[in-house]
Amino acid sequence: MAAAIEVRELHKRYGDLHALRGVSFTVAPGEVFCMLGPNGAGKTTCTEILEGHRVPSSGVVRVLGLDPARGERALHERIGVVLQSCGIQHDLTVGELITMYGSYYPRRRSVGELIELVELDAKAGTRAEALSGGQRRRLDLALALVGDPDVLFLDEPTTGFDPHARRAAWSTIRSLCSLGKTVFLTTHFMDEAQHLADRIVVMRAGEIVAEGTPEDLGGRERLPTEIRFIAPEGFRPDDLPQLPPDAALERDGESVLIRCSEGLRAAHAICGWALERSLELRAFSVAQPTLEDVYLRLTEAAEAPAGLSLHEREGARGR
Amino acid sequence: MSSAGELSVSRGQSESEGAGAAAPILPTGGTRGSPARDLALLGRQVIYEQRAFWRNRRRALTSFAFPLMFLLIFGAIIHGRVASLHNIPYINFYVPGIIAYAVMVIGFTNIAMAIAYLRYDGILKRLRVTPMPPTLYLLAVVLSNVLTIVAATVLLLVVGVALYGAHLEAGELPGFVLTLMLASACFTSLGIAVARLIPRPDSGMPVLMFVTLPLSFISDVFFPLEKGAHVLREIGELFPLFHVSRGLQPAFEPFSRGGGLVGSDVLVLLTWSAVGLWLSRRTMQALSKQD
């Protein structure tokens, strides 16, 4: 099956600024593809090129087999876009706007059901200018969906949502995928990426620095396990029992963090040691580094961060 | 909350309007816009633009209510007076003058502001990712504005004739309508042309007023200036508003001042239209510009 989105060696320069430095990726039909990265990493530039708002300096971009830079109507009829910030005819009501934008498309969803889907039923007769920030974003989502798109671009779609609305939007997006829609998502929120994405790429300074599923991104599964607890009274690191050789201890005030590739063995040793001495290890936890930890390492470190193998980065770039 | 899985998708069938019902069932590949479909799209968009215009008090006030207010107040003040120039009722001079003013304010100022807002509010950015071609959308904005011009003209005519007894010469109406058409084309094209120069809408309005208001004082809108009376009148003759006023006058006072739309008026209006149209291309390029 042909790729829904295909990007090869994409470069974008603004004068001296090299905003995208050879980005390549492919999104399969029906996939939820998430682009993570800090501000200025090139996410929005990349998204805007895919949407046809910007023209690449070089490289190949195809969305549904078409070149978005040509602004073809046939492409616009099949994509839906939630832009990070864009305007609306604010003198028209929610219902009128959805109907109006719907009239631009050859295929369209039912207005009533869309309004229900984004939970704006109570606001159908309200003018856009009177909507709250979160309601406006939900209207944006409805307008992106009104043409029953095959590919949906969501640029930070839940920014400004309250937690409930966010969950609701997520389940909407998830159910879109069950209809075979391809979703291209950018976000700042790790939990959003974790919840929605089939595949994640992490951007930093115009390059893809890692690619993977939410589970294995940045070699997360292979990173050392983290054991945390709050130090009991009079605790000294020397008190600890013998731990596997690569165990490393960090202390931040009362809290203790031990990183160890043999998490089970280390945890077992610590538990036995504490029980023997009747020590209460408050807030004892054993966990893999979170997606957020991995993301921060990937995007903040100037050099290849420790704990992240180099081949991972190169592997991501080569794909 | 219902899931999208339950959403029905209607193909080629409009939810609320009949016009789309005739559209055939389309393959997922989409279509090129057919002329008939685009025409229906245009018609619907004009209706939405009209709706939005009349709902927006600020826009309706500055472009529609302003000339009406002038006519009501000035008309009441001068009611029954005789113009000093040609021994004709002043109102017969004043109604076409105010109509010319209204055509300028709606055709020029309102369209320039409308486009400035389209850019500034980011509506164009949204439109660019939909199948609605920006030029078709702009055409709808322009056509909607022409409807507003027609509505303003009719209202001013009715108020002038019914309330203040302005005399309307039916035989001169063709020239009146021709002048209106030329004036709409001229001011609209100039309005589109200057829209590009307005970076922020809130600074645009005063600047546009700074152009239109002084111009109306030297263009036979509020009071007549006799030929050779002042150098300002010669300056006024260079701009379109003066010629619009002149073209509208005979419908009210056909034998006054030997006025009326003459070849030179048409020439000036057409020249300005051409200039406006040529400069509008720059605006259109800016509107559909990708970086």
Coordinates of C-alpha atoms in Angstrom, one line a residue:
Chain A
M1 CA 0.0 0.0 0.0
A2 CA 1.4 3.4 -0.9
A3 CA 2.5 5.7 1.9
A4 CA 0.1 8.3 3.1
I5 CA 3.0 10.7 3.7
E6 CA 6.4 10.5 2.3
V7 CA 9.3 12.9 3.1
R8 CA 12.8 12.5 1.8
E9 CA 15.8 14.6 2.5
L10 CA 13.7 17.6 3.3
H11 CA 15.6 20.9 3.8
K12 CA 14.3 24.3 4.6
R13 CA 16.4 27.4 4.9
Y14 CA 15.3 30.9 6.0
G15 CA 18.2 33.0 5.0
D16 CA 21.0 31.8 7.3
L17 CA 18.7 29.7 9.4
H18 CA 18.7 26.1 8.4
A19 CA 15.4 25.1 9.9
L20 CA 15.2 21.6 8.5
R21 CA 18.3 19.6 7.9
G22 CA 17.5 16.6 5.8
V23 CA 14.4 15.1 7.4
S24 CA 13.1 11.8 6.1
F25 CA 10.2 9.7 7.2
T26 CA 7.3 7.8 5.9
V27 CA 3.8 7.5 7.4
A28 CA 1.7 4.4 6.5
P29 CA -2.0 4.7 5.8
G30 CA -4.0 4.5 9.1
E31 CA -1.0 5.2 11.2
V32 CA -0.8 7.8 14.0
F33 CA 2.5 9.5 13.5
C34 CA 3.7 11.9 16.1
M35 CA 6.4 14.5 15.9
L36 CA 7.9 15.5 19.2
G37 CA 10.3 18.3 19.8
P38 CA 10.9 21.6 21.6
N39 CA 10.0 24.9 20.2
G40 CA 12.2 25.8 17.3
A41 CA 13.1 22.2 16.5
G42 CA 11.3 22.5 13.1
K43 CA 8.1 20.7 13.9
T44 CA 5.8 23.5 12.7
T45 CA 8.0 24.2 9.6
C46 CA 7.7 20.6 8.7
T47 CA 4.0 20.5 9.3
E48 CA 3.5 23.6 7.3
I49 CA 5.4 22.2 4.4
L50 CA 3.2 19.1 4.5
E51 CA 0.1 21.3 4.5
G52 CA 1.4 23.3 1.5
H53 CA 1.8 26.6 3.5
R54 CA 5.5 26.6 2.9
V55 CA 7.7 25.5 0.0
P56 CA 10.7 23.3 0.8
S57 CA 14.2 24.5 -0.1
S58 CA 15.0 21.0 -1.3
G59 CA 13.8 17.4 -0.9
V60 CA 10.8 15.4 -1.8
V61 CA 7.4 15.7 -0.1
R62 CA 4.3 13.7 -1.0
V63 CA 1.0 13.6 0.7
L64 CA -1.4 11.0 -0.7
G65 CA 1.0 10.8 -3.6
L66 CA 0.6 14.6 -4.4
D67 CA 3.0 17.5 -3.9
P68 CA 1.5 19.8 -1.3
A69 CA 3.5 22.8 -2.6
R70 CA 1.3 22.8 -5.7
G71 CA -1.7 23.6 -3.6
E72 CA -3.9 21.2 -5.6
R73 CA -7.6 21.2 -4.8
A74 CA -7.7 17.4 -5.2
L75 CA -5.3 17.2 -2.2
H76 CA -7.1 19.8 -0.1
E77 CA -10.3 17.8 -0.5
R78 CA -8.7 14.8 1.2
I79 CA -6.8 16.4 4.1
G80 CA -8.0 18.0 7.3
V81 CA -5.8 20.5 9.2
V82 CA -5.8 21.8 12.8
L83 CA -3.4 24.7 12.6
Q84 CA -1.7 25.9 15.7
S85 CA -3.2 29.4 15.3
C86 CA -5.5 30.5 12.6
G87 CA -8.5 32.7 12.3
I88 CA -12.2 32.1 11.9
Q89 CA -15.1 34.2 10.6
H90 CA -16.1 35.1 14.1
D91 CA -19.4 36.7 13.3
L92 CA -20.8 33.3 12.2
T93 CA -22.1 30.6 14.6
V94 CA -20.6 27.2 15.3
G95 CA -23.3 25.5 13.3
E96 CA -23.0 27.9 10.4
L97 CA -19.2 27.6 10.2
I98 CA -19.2 23.8 10.2
T99 CA -21.9 23.8 7.4
M100 CA -20.0 26.5 5.5
Y101 CA -16.6 24.8 5.6
G102 CA -18.4 21.5 4.8
S103 CA -19.8 23.0 1.6
Y104 CA -16.2 23.3 0.3
Y105 CA -15.7 19.5 0.2
P106 CA -17.2 16.9 -2.1
R107 CA -17.5 14.5 0.8
R108 CA -18.6 15.7 4.2
R109 CA -19.6 14.6 7.6
S110 CA -23.0 15.3 9.2
V111 CA -22.9 18.7 10.9
G112 CA -25.0 17.6 13.8
E113 CA -22.9 14.6 14.6
L114 CA -19.7 16.6 14.3
I115 CA -21.0 19.1 16.8
E116 CA -21.8 16.3 19.1
L117 CA -18.4 14.7 18.5
V118 CA -16.5 17.8 19.7
E119 CA -19.1 18.4 22.4
L120 CA -20.2 21.8 21.2
D121 CA -24.0 20.9 21.0
A122 CA -24.8 23.6 23.5
K123 CA -22.9 26.1 21.5
A124 CA -24.2 25.4 18.0
G125 CA -25.9 28.7 17.8
T126 CA -23.1 30.7 19.5
R127 CA -20.9 33.0 17.4
A128 CA -17.3 31.9 17.2
E129 CA -16.2 35.2 18.9
A130 CA -18.0 34.2 22.1
L131 CA -16.3 30.8 22.4
S132 CA -13.6 30.1 25.0
G133 CA -10.1 29.0 24.0
G134 CA -10.8 25.3 24.5
Q135 CA -14.1 25.6 22.6
R136 CA -12.4 27.3 19.7
R137 CA -9.9 24.4 19.5
R138 CA -12.7 21.9 19.5
L139 CA -14.4 23.9 16.7
D140 CA -11.0 23.8 14.9
L141 CA -11.0 20.0 15.2
A142 CA -14.6 19.8 13.9
L143 CA -13.7 22.0 10.9
A144 CA -10.7 19.8 10.2
L145 CA -12.9 16.7 10.2
V146 CA -15.9 18.2 8.2
G147 CA -14.5 17.1 4.8
D148 CA -14.0 13.5 6.0
P149 CA -10.3 13.7 5.3
D150 CA -8.0 10.7 4.6
V151 CA -5.1 12.4 6.3
L152 CA -5.5 14.6 9.4
F153 CA -2.8 17.1 10.4
L154 CA -3.0 18.1 14.1
D155 CA -0.5 20.7 15.2
E156 CA -0.7 20.7 19.0
P157 CA -4.3 19.9 18.9
T158 CA -5.1 19.9 22.6
T159 CA -3.1 22.9 23.8
G160 CA -5.5 24.8 26.1
F161 CA -7.8 21.9 26.7
D162 CA -8.8 21.0 30.2
P163 CA -8.0 17.4 31.2
H164 CA -11.5 16.1 30.5
A165 CA -11.7 17.7 27.0
R166 CA -8.2 16.4 26.3
R167 CA -9.3 12.8 27.1
A168 CA -12.3 13.3 24.9
A169 CA -10.2 14.7 22.0
W170 CA -7.9 11.7 22.4
S171 CA -10.7 9.2 22.1
T172 CA -12.0 11.1 19.1
I173 CA -8.6 10.9 17.4
R174 CA -8.2 7.2 18.3
S175 CA -11.5 6.4 16.8
L176 CA -10.6 8.2 13.7
C177 CA -7.7 5.8 13.3
S178 CA -10.1 2.9 13.5
L179 CA -11.8 4.4 10.4
G180 CA -8.4 4.1 8.6
K181 CA -7.5 7.8 8.8
T182 CA -3.9 8.7 8.8
V183 CA -3.0 11.2 11.6
F184 CA 0.1 13.4 11.6
L185 CA 0.4 14.9 15.1
T186 CA 2.8 17.3 16.7
T187 CA 2.7 17.8 20.4
H188 CA 4.6 19.0 23.4
F189 CA 2.8 16.6 25.7
M190 CA 4.5 13.2 26.3
D191 CA 1.3 11.7 27.6
E192 CA -0.5 12.7 24.4
A193 CA 2.2 11.1 22.3
Q194 CA 2.2 8.0 24.5
H195 CA -1.6 7.7 24.3
L196 CA -2.1 8.3 20.6
A197 CA 1.0 7.6 18.6
D198 CA 1.8 4.4 16.8
R199 CA 5.2 5.9 16.0
I200 CA 7.1 8.8 17.3
V201 CA 10.0 10.8 15.9
V202 CA 11.9 13.3 18.0
M203 CA 13.1 16.5 16.3
R204 CA 16.0 18.6 17.6
A205 CA 17.5 21.6 15.7
G206 CA 15.9 20.5 12.4
E207 CA 16.9 16.9 12.5
I208 CA 15.2 13.7 13.6
V209 CA 17.3 12.4 16.5
A210 CA 15.2 9.4 17.4
E211 CA 12.4 7.3 16.0
G212 CA 10.4 4.5 17.6
T213 CA 7.2 3.4 19.2
P214 CA 6.2 5.0 22.5
E215 CA 7.6 1.9 24.2
D216 CA 11.0 1.6 22.7
L217 CA 11.7 5.2 21.7
G218 CA 15.4 6.1 22.4
G219 CA 16.0 2.6 23.6
R220 CA 13.8 3.2 26.5
E221 CA 13.3 -0.5 27.1
R222 CA 17.0 -1.0 27.3
L223 CA 17.8 1.9 29.6
P224 CA 18.7 1.2 33.2
T225 CA 15.8 0.7 35.6
E226 CA 15.3 3.4 38.1
I227 CA 14.8 2.6 41.8
R228 CA 13.8 5.5 44.0
F229 CA 13.1 5.8 47.7
I230 CA 13.4 8.4 50.5
A231 CA 16.5 7.8 52.6
P232 CA 15.8 6.6 56.1
E233 CA 17.2 8.5 59.0
G234 CA 21.0 8.3 59.2
F235 CA 21.3 6.6 55.8
R236 CA 24.7 6.5 54.1
P237 CA 25.3 5.0 50.7
D238 CA 27.8 2.7 52.2
D239 CA 25.0 1.1 54.2
L240 CA 23.6 -0.4 51.0
P241 CA 24.1 -4.1 50.3
Q242 CA 26.2 -5.4 47.4
L243 CA 24.4 -4.3 44.1
P244 CA 25.0 -5.4 40.5
P245 CA 28.2 -3.8 39.2
D246 CA 26.7 -1.1 36.9
A247 CA 24.4 0.3 39.6
A248 CA 24.9 4.1 40.1
L249 CA 23.5 6.0 43.0
E250 CA 22.3 9.6 42.9
R251 CA 21.2 11.6 45.9
D252 CA 19.1 14.7 45.9
G253 CA 18.5 15.7 49.5
E254 CA 16.4 13.0 51.1
S255 CA 15.6 11.1 47.9
V256 CA 17.8 8.4 46.5
L257 CA 17.9 7.3 42.9
I258 CA 19.7 4.1 41.8
R259 CA 20.1 3.3 38.2
C260 CA 20.8 -0.3 37.3
S261 CA 20.5 -2.4 34.2
E262 CA 19.6 -5.4 36.4
G263 CA 16.6 -3.7 38.0
L264 CA 15.1 -6.9 39.4
R265 CA 18.3 -8.1 41.1
A266 CA 19.0 -4.6 42.5
A267 CA 15.5 -4.1 43.8
H268 CA 15.6 -7.6 45.4
A269 CA 18.8 -6.8 47.2
I270 CA 17.6 -3.4 48.5
C271 CA 14.3 -4.9 49.7
G272 CA 16.0 -7.7 51.6
W273 CA 18.4 -5.3 53.1
A274 CA 15.7 -2.9 54.3
L275 CA 13.4 -5.7 55.6
E276 CA 16.3 -7.2 57.6
R277 CA 16.9 -3.9 59.3
S278 CA 13.2 -3.0 59.6
L279 CA 13.8 0.1 57.6
E280 CA 10.8 1.9 56.2
L281 CA 11.8 2.9 52.6
R282 CA 9.2 5.6 52.0
A283 CA 8.0 6.2 48.4
F284 CA 9.9 3.1 47.2
S285 CA 9.4 2.6 43.4
V286 CA 10.9 0.7 40.6
A287 CA 10.3 2.0 37.1
Q288 CA 11.7 2.4 33.6
P289 CA 12.6 6.0 32.6
T290 CA 9.5 7.7 31.4
L291 CA 9.0 8.8 27.8
E292 CA 9.5 12.3 29.1
D293 CA 12.9 11.4 30.6
V294 CA 14.0 10.0 27.3
Y295 CA 12.6 13.0 25.4
L296 CA 14.4 15.4 27.6
R297 CA 17.7 13.6 27.2
L298 CA 17.2 13.5 23.5
T299 CA 16.3 17.1 23.1
E300 CA 18.3 18.9 25.8
A301 CA 21.7 17.3 25.6
A302 CA 24.0 19.1 23.2
E303 CA 26.2 16.0 22.8
A304 CA 25.1 12.4 22.6
P305 CA 23.7 11.8 26.0
A306 CA 25.0 9.0 28.2
G307 CA 22.7 6.1 28.4
L308 CA 21.6 6.6 24.8
S309 CA 23.6 4.5 22.5
L310 CA 24.9 6.3 19.4
H311 CA 23.7 3.6 17.0
E312 CA 20.2 4.5 18.0
R313 CA 20.6 8.0 16.7
E314 CA 22.3 7.1 13.6
G315 CA 19.8 4.3 13.0
A316 CA 17.0 6.8 13.2
R317 CA 18.7 9.1 10.8
G318 CA 19.4 6.4 8.2
R319 CA 15.9 5.2 8.1
Chain B
M1 CA -19.5 11.3 23.7
S2 CA -20.1 9.4 20.5
S3 CA -17.2 7.9 18.8
A4 CA -16.2 8.8 15.3
G5 CA -16.9 5.2 14.4
E6 CA -20.6 6.0 14.6
L7 CA -20.3 9.0 12.5
S8 CA -22.2 8.8 9.3
V9 CA -20.5 10.2 6.3
S10 CA -22.7 11.7 3.6
R11 CA -21.2 11.8 0.2
G12 CA -21.9 14.6 -2.2
Q13 CA -24.9 15.7 -0.3
S14 CA -25.2 18.9 1.6
E15 CA -26.5 18.8 5.2
S16 CA -28.5 22.0 5.1
E17 CA -28.7 23.3 1.6
G18 CA -30.2 21.9 -1.5
A19 CA -27.6 23.3 -3.9
G20 CA -25.2 20.5 -3.0
A21 CA -27.7 17.7 -3.4
A22 CA -27.2 17.5 -7.1
A23 CA -23.5 16.8 -6.7
P24 CA -22.7 13.3 -7.9
I25 CA -21.3 10.6 -5.6
L26 CA -17.6 11.1 -5.9
P27 CA -14.7 8.7 -5.7
T28 CA -12.2 9.3 -2.9
G29 CA -9.9 10.8 -5.4
G30 CA -11.8 14.1 -5.3
T31 CA -12.5 16.3 -8.3
R32 CA -11.4 19.3 -10.0
G33 CA -13.9 22.0 -9.3
S34 CA -16.5 22.1 -12.1
P35 CA -17.8 25.6 -13.1
A36 CA -21.3 24.7 -11.9
R37 CA -20.1 23.5 -8.5
D38 CA -17.9 26.6 -8.1
L39 CA -20.8 28.8 -9.0
A40 CA -23.0 27.2 -6.3
L41 CA -20.0 27.5 -3.9
L42 CA -19.7 31.2 -4.7
G43 CA -23.4 31.8 -4.3
R44 CA -23.4 30.2 -0.9
Q45 CA -20.3 32.0 0.2
V46 CA -21.8 35.4 -0.8
I47 CA -24.8 34.6 1.5
Y48 CA -22.5 33.8 4.4
E49 CA -20.5 36.9 3.8
Q50 CA -23.7 39.0 3.8
R51 CA -24.8 37.4 7.0
A52 CA -21.5 38.0 8.7
F53 CA -21.4 41.6 7.5
W54 CA -24.8 42.6 8.9
R55 CA -24.1 40.9 12.2
N56 CA -20.9 42.8 12.7
R57 CA -22.0 46.1 14.2
R58 CA -18.7 47.8 13.7
R59 CA -18.6 47.0 10.0
A60 CA -22.2 47.8 9.4
L61 CA -21.9 51.0 11.3
T62 CA -18.8 52.4 9.7
S63 CA -19.7 51.6 6.1
F64 CA -23.5 51.6 6.0
A65 CA -24.8 53.7 8.9
F66 CA -22.4 56.6 8.4
P67 CA -23.6 57.9 5.0
L68 CA -27.2 57.3 6.2
M69 CA -26.5 59.4 9.3
F70 CA -25.0 62.2 7.2
L71 CA -28.1 62.2 5.0
L72 CA -30.5 62.3 7.9
I73 CA -28.7 65.1 9.8
F74 CA -27.7 67.3 6.9
G75 CA -31.0 66.6 5.1
A76 CA -32.9 67.8 8.2
I77 CA -30.7 70.9 8.5
I78 CA -31.0 72.0 4.9
H79 CA -34.6 70.9 4.5
G80 CA -36.5 73.4 2.5
R81 CA -33.5 75.6 1.9
V82 CA -32.5 76.6 -1.6
A83 CA -29.0 76.0 -2.8
S84 CA -27.2 79.3 -3.4
L85 CA -25.6 78.1 -6.6
H86 CA -28.3 77.2 -9.1
N87 CA -31.5 78.0 -7.4
I88 CA -32.3 74.3 -6.9
P89 CA -33.2 72.5 -3.7
Y90 CA -30.0 71.6 -2.0
I91 CA -31.3 68.1 -1.3
N92 CA -31.2 67.3 -5.0
F93 CA -27.5 67.9 -5.0
Y94 CA -27.0 66.3 -1.6
V95 CA -28.6 62.9 -2.2
P96 CA -26.3 61.9 -5.2
G97 CA -23.3 63.3 -3.3
I98 CA -24.0 61.1 -0.3
I99 CA -24.6 58.1 -2.5
A100 CA -21.3 58.7 -4.1
Y101 CA -19.7 58.9 -0.7
A102 CA -21.4 55.7 0.4
V103 CA -20.2 53.8 -2.7
M104 CA -16.6 55.0 -1.9
V105 CA -16.8 54.1 1.8
I106 CA -18.3 50.6 1.1
G107 CA -16.5 49.9 -2.1
F108 CA -13.1 51.2 -1.1
T109 CA -12.8 51.3 2.7
N110 CA -14.9 48.3 3.6
I111 CA -13.3 46.0 1.1
A112 CA -9.8 47.1 2.1
M113 CA -10.7 46.5 5.8
A114 CA -12.4 43.1 5.0
I115 CA -9.2 41.9 3.2
A116 CA -7.0 43.2 5.9
Y117 CA -9.0 41.3 8.5
L118 CA -8.9 38.1 6.4
R119 CA -5.1 38.3 6.5
Y120 CA -4.7 39.5 10.0
D121 CA -7.1 37.1 11.6
G122 CA -5.5 34.2 9.8
I123 CA -8.7 33.2 7.9
L124 CA -6.8 33.0 4.7
K125 CA -4.4 30.6 6.3
R126 CA -7.2 28.4 7.2
L127 CA -8.8 28.7 3.7
R128 CA -5.6 27.7 2.1
V129 CA -5.8 24.2 3.4
T130 CA -9.4 23.8 2.3
P131 CA -10.6 23.1 -1.3
M132 CA -12.0 26.6 -1.4
P133 CA -9.8 28.6 -3.8
P134 CA -8.7 31.9 -2.2
T135 CA -9.6 33.8 -5.4
L136 CA -13.1 32.3 -5.3
Y137 CA -13.5 33.3 -1.7
L138 CA -12.3 36.8 -2.5
L139 CA -14.8 37.1 -5.3
A140 CA -17.5 36.2 -2.8
V141 CA -16.3 38.9 -0.5
V142 CA -16.4 41.4 -3.4
L143 CA -19.8 40.3 -4.6
S144 CA -21.2 40.5 -1.1
N145 CA -19.8 44.0 -0.9
V146 CA -21.5 45.0 -4.2
L147 CA -24.8 43.8 -2.6
T148 CA -24.1 46.1 0.3
I149 CA -23.4 49.0 -2.1
V150 CA -26.8 48.3 -3.8
A151 CA -28.6 48.1 -0.5
A152 CA -27.0 51.4 0.7
T153 CA -27.9 53.1 -2.5
V154 CA -31.5 52.0 -2.5
L155 CA -31.9 53.0 1.2
L156 CA -30.3 56.5 0.6
L157 CA -32.5 57.0 -2.4
V158 CA -35.7 56.0 -0.5
V159 CA -34.8 58.3 2.4
G160 CA -33.8 61.2 0.2
V161 CA -37.0 61.0 -1.9
A162 CA -39.5 59.9 0.7
L163 CA -38.3 61.9 3.7
Y164 CA -36.8 65.0 2.1
G165 CA -38.6 65.2 -1.2
A166 CA -35.6 64.9 -3.5
H167 CA -36.6 64.8 -7.1
L168 CA -35.7 61.7 -9.0
E169 CA -35.7 61.9 -12.8
A170 CA -36.6 58.4 -14.0
G171 CA -35.3 59.0 -17.5
E172 CA -31.8 59.5 -16.2
L173 CA -31.7 56.3 -14.3
P174 CA -29.6 54.4 -16.9
G175 CA -26.8 56.9 -16.5
F176 CA -27.2 56.7 -12.7
V177 CA -26.9 52.9 -12.8
L178 CA -24.0 53.0 -15.2
T179 CA -22.2 55.4 -12.9
L180 CA -22.8 53.1 -10.0
M181 CA -21.4 50.2 -11.8
L182 CA -18.3 52.0 -12.8
A183 CA -17.9 53.5 -9.3
S184 CA -18.2 50.0 -7.7
A185 CA -15.6 48.6 -10.0
C186 CA -13.3 51.5 -9.5
F187 CA -13.5 51.7 -5.7
T188 CA -13.5 48.0 -5.2
S189 CA -10.3 47.5 -7.3
L190 CA -8.6 50.4 -5.5
G191 CA -9.8 48.9 -2.1
I192 CA -8.2 45.5 -3.0
A193 CA -5.1 47.3 -4.1
V194 CA -4.6 49.2 -0.8
A195 CA -5.5 46.2 1.3
R196 CA -1.9 45.0 0.9
L197 CA -0.6 48.1 2.5
I198 CA -2.5 47.6 5.8
P199 CA -0.4 45.6 8.1
R200 CA -2.8 45.9 11.1
P201 CA -6.5 46.5 10.7
D202 CA -6.8 48.8 13.7
S203 CA -4.3 51.2 12.1
G204 CA -6.0 50.9 8.7
M205 CA -9.3 52.6 9.4
P206 CA -7.9 56.0 10.4
V207 CA -5.5 56.0 7.5
L208 CA -8.3 55.2 5.0
M209 CA -10.5 57.9 6.6
F210 CA -7.7 60.3 6.2
V211 CA -7.9 59.6 2.4
T212 CA -11.6 59.4 1.9
L213 CA -12.9 62.3 4.1
P214 CA -10.8 65.1 2.7
L215 CA -11.5 63.8 -0.8
S216 CA -15.2 64.0 -0.3
F217 CA -14.9 67.7 0.6
I218 CA -13.5 68.5 -2.7
S219 CA -15.5 66.2 -4.8
D220 CA -19.0 67.6 -4.9
V221 CA -20.2 65.4 -2.1
F222 CA -21.2 67.7 0.8
F223 CA -21.3 71.0 -1.1
P224 CA -20.7 72.1 -4.7
L225 CA -17.6 73.8 -5.8
E226 CA -17.9 75.8 -9.0
K227 CA -15.4 75.2 -11.7
G228 CA -12.4 77.5 -11.2
A229 CA -13.6 78.4 -7.7
H230 CA -10.6 76.9 -6.1
V231 CA -7.5 74.9 -6.9
L232 CA -8.8 72.2 -4.6
R233 CA -11.6 71.5 -7.0
E234 CA -9.1 70.9 -9.8
I235 CA -7.3 68.5 -7.5
G236 CA -10.6 66.8 -6.7
E237 CA -11.2 66.3 -10.5
L238 CA -8.1 64.1 -10.6
F239 CA -9.8 61.5 -8.3
P240 CA -12.7 59.2 -9.0
L241 CA -15.1 60.4 -6.4
F242 CA -15.7 63.8 -8.1
H243 CA -16.7 62.0 -11.3
V244 CA -19.0 59.6 -9.5
S245 CA -20.8 62.6 -7.9
R246 CA -21.1 64.2 -11.3
G247 CA -22.4 61.0 -12.9
L248 CA -25.1 60.5 -10.3
Q249 CA -26.3 64.1 -10.2
P250 CA -28.4 64.3 -13.4
A251 CA -30.8 61.7 -12.1
F252 CA -31.9 64.3 -9.6
E253 CA -31.4 67.6 -11.5
P254 CA -30.9 66.9 -15.1
F255 CA -30.7 70.5 -16.3
S256 CA -28.4 71.7 -13.6
R257 CA -24.9 72.8 -14.3
G258 CA -24.7 70.9 -17.5
G259 CA -23.4 68.0 -15.4
G260 CA -23.9 64.4 -15.9
L261 CA -21.7 61.5 -16.8
V262 CA -19.6 62.5 -19.8
G263 CA -16.9 60.8 -21.7
S264 CA -14.2 62.3 -19.5
D265 CA -15.8 61.0 -16.3
V266 CA -16.0 57.5 -17.8
L267 CA -12.4 57.8 -18.9
V268 CA -11.2 58.9 -15.4
L269 CA -13.2 56.1 -13.7
L270 CA -11.9 53.5 -16.2
T271 CA -8.4 54.7 -15.7
W272 CA -8.6 54.4 -12.0
S273 CA -10.2 51.0 -12.3
A274 CA -7.4 49.9 -14.5
V275 CA -4.8 51.2 -12.0
G276 CA -6.7 49.6 -9.2
L277 CA -6.9 46.3 -11.0
W278 CA -3.3 46.3 -11.9
L279 CA -2.2 47.0 -8.3
S280 CA -4.7 44.4 -7.1
R281 CA -2.6 41.7 -8.6
R282 CA 0.0 42.5 -6.0
T283 CA -2.5 42.0 -3.3
M284 CA -3.7 38.7 -4.9
Q285 CA -0.1 37.5 -5.0
A286 CA 0.4 38.4 -1.4
L287 CA -2.8 36.6 -0.5
S288 CA -1.9 33.3 -2.1
K289 CA 1.7 33.5 -1.3
Q290 CA 3.5 30.6 0.2
D291 CA 6.8 31.3 1.6

